[in-house]
XYZ file of C-alpha atoms in Angstrom:
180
model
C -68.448 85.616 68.130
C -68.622 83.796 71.087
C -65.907 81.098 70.937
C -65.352 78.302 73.409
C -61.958 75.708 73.526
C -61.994 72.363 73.470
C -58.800 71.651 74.930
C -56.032 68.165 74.831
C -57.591 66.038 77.160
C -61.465 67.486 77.596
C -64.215 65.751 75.864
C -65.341 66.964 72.445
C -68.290 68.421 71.782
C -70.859 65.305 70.761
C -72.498 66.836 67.113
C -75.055 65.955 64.501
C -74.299 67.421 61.328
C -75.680 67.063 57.332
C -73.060 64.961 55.767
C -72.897 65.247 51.538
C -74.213 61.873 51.110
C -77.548 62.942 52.345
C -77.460 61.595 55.743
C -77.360 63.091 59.344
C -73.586 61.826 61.260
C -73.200 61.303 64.807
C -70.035 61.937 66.613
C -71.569 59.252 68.953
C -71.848 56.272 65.947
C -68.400 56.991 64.929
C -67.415 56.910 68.836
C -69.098 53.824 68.424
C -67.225 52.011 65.295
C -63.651 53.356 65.765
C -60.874 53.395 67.965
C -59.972 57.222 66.480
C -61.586 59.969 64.568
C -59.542 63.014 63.126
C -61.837 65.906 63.402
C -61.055 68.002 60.013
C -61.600 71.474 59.758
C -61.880 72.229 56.109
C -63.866 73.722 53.374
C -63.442 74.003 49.365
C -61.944 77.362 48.954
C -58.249 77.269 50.820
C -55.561 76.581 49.008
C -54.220 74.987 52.259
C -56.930 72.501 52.710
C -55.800 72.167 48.783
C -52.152 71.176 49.269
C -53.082 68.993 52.053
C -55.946 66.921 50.244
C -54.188 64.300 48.977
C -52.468 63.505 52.280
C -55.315 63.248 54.150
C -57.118 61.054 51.526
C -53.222 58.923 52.017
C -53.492 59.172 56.042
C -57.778 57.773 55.917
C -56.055 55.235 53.532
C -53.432 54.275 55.904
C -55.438 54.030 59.022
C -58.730 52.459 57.963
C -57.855 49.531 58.830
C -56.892 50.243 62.384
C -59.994 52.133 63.345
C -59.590 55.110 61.923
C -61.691 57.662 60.234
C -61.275 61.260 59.467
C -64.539 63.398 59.296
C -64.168 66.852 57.016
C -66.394 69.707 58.389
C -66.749 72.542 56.451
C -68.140 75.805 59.003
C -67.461 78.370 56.816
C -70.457 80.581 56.345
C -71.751 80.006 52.382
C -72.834 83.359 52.434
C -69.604 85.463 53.444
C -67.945 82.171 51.239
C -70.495 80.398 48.501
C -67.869 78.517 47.147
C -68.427 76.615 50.516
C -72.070 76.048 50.186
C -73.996 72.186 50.664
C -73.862 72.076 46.973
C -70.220 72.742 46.163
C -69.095 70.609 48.601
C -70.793 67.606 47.004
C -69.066 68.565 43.786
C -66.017 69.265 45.670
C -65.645 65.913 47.455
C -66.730 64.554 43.808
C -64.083 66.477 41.924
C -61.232 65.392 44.762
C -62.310 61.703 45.065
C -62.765 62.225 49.007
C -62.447 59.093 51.081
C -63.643 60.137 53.954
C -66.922 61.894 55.370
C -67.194 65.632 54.586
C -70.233 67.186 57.031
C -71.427 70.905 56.949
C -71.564 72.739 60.091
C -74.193 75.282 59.117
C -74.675 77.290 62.394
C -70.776 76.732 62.853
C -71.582 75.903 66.158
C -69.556 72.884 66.303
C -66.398 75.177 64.731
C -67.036 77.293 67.880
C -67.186 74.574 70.619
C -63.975 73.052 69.399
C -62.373 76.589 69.019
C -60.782 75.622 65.257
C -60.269 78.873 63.726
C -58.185 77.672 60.917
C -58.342 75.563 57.334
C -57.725 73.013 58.159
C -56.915 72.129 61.388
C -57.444 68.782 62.799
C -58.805 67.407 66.282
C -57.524 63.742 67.049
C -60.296 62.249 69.572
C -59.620 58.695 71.606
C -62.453 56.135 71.344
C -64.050 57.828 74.367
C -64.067 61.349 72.876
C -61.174 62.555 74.233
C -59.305 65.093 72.241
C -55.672 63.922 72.357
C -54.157 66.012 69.189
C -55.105 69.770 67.732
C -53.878 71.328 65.029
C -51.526 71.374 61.853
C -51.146 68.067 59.654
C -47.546 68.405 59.212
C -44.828 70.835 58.888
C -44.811 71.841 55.899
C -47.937 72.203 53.478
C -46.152 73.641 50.446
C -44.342 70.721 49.756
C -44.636 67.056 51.326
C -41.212 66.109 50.053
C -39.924 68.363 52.219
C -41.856 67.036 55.506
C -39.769 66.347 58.430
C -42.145 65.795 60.922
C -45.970 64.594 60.106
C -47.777 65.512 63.181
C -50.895 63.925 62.709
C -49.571 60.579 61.313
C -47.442 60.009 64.387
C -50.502 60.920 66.591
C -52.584 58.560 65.105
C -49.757 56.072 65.487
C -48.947 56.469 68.558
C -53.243 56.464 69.654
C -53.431 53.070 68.161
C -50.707 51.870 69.953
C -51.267 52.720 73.069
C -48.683 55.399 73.732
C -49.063 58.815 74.785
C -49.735 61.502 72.369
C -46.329 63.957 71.531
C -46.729 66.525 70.484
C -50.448 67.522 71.886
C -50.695 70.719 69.676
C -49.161 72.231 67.211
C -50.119 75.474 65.699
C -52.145 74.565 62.219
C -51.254 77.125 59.304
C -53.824 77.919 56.914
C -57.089 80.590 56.039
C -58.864 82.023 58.404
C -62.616 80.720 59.176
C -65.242 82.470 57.745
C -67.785 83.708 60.549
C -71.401 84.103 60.054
């Protein structure tokens, strides 16, 4: 598996990807209508990406109104994984209410050009592309009473204001990615 990194501060990779609602999304046309884009890493089978759903449907909630959109992309290969196939993750997104795009990544090629290896981990990008926040969600995805720190909502935060991103990375916690 050849893996590349898309590091804090380097440009993402641009993709197109199926999305569940039967259309084709452009990194470029979200670049386009918001000010940031968290960059999901997910798919239907981890019971991380499981204790962390209803947050991230509460953080695209929050933020929608400040430019904001998270994108879920499931890379997982459906045949190593068929729970994660097009089809399941149309019920999927149906079953959890989604509120937010959820794109397959078929040849996982846009998994490997970010280097995500993990479910989920997130990639903040800047209007201009700019990956300014990689990794976990928060600190703690067995219980979010017992959050102290909630990465990605503070780097979203401090994005939209203007400040500078702190903490960059964080190490996300999850399954592994299943590779073609």
């Amino acid at each position: 598996m050849e893996k590349s990194d898309t590091g804090i501060g380097s440009y993402a990779p641009d993709f197109e990807l199926p999305g569940i609602d039967g259309e084709v999304h452009h990194l470029a046309r979200y670049l386009q209508k918001y000010r940031a884009i968290g960059a999901i890493f997910m798919c239907n089978r981890c019971p991380y990406v499981d204790l962390y759903l209803n947050r991230l449907k509460q953080i695209q909630t929050d933020f929608q109104d400040r430019g904001f959109t998270l994108i879920g992309i499931n890379a997982n290969d459906a045949i190593a994984s068929p729970e994660d196939n097009f089809e399941n993750m149309k019920s999927f997104a149906a079953t959890h209410q989604l509120n937010f795009p959820y794109l397959r990544d078929p040849t996982q090629d846009v998994a490997r050009s970010f280097g995500t290896q993990i479910t989920p981990e997130v990639f903040l990008l800047d209007g201009n592309s700019v990956v300014r926040y990689s990794g976990s969600i928060d600190d703690n995805p067995e219980a979010v009473e017992l959050v102290q720190v909630s990465y990605l909502r503070n780097a979203i935060d401090q994005l939209l204001c203007g400040e500078t991103v702190s903490p960059t990375h964080t190490q996300a916690v999850g399954c592994s990615l299943k590779w073609q």
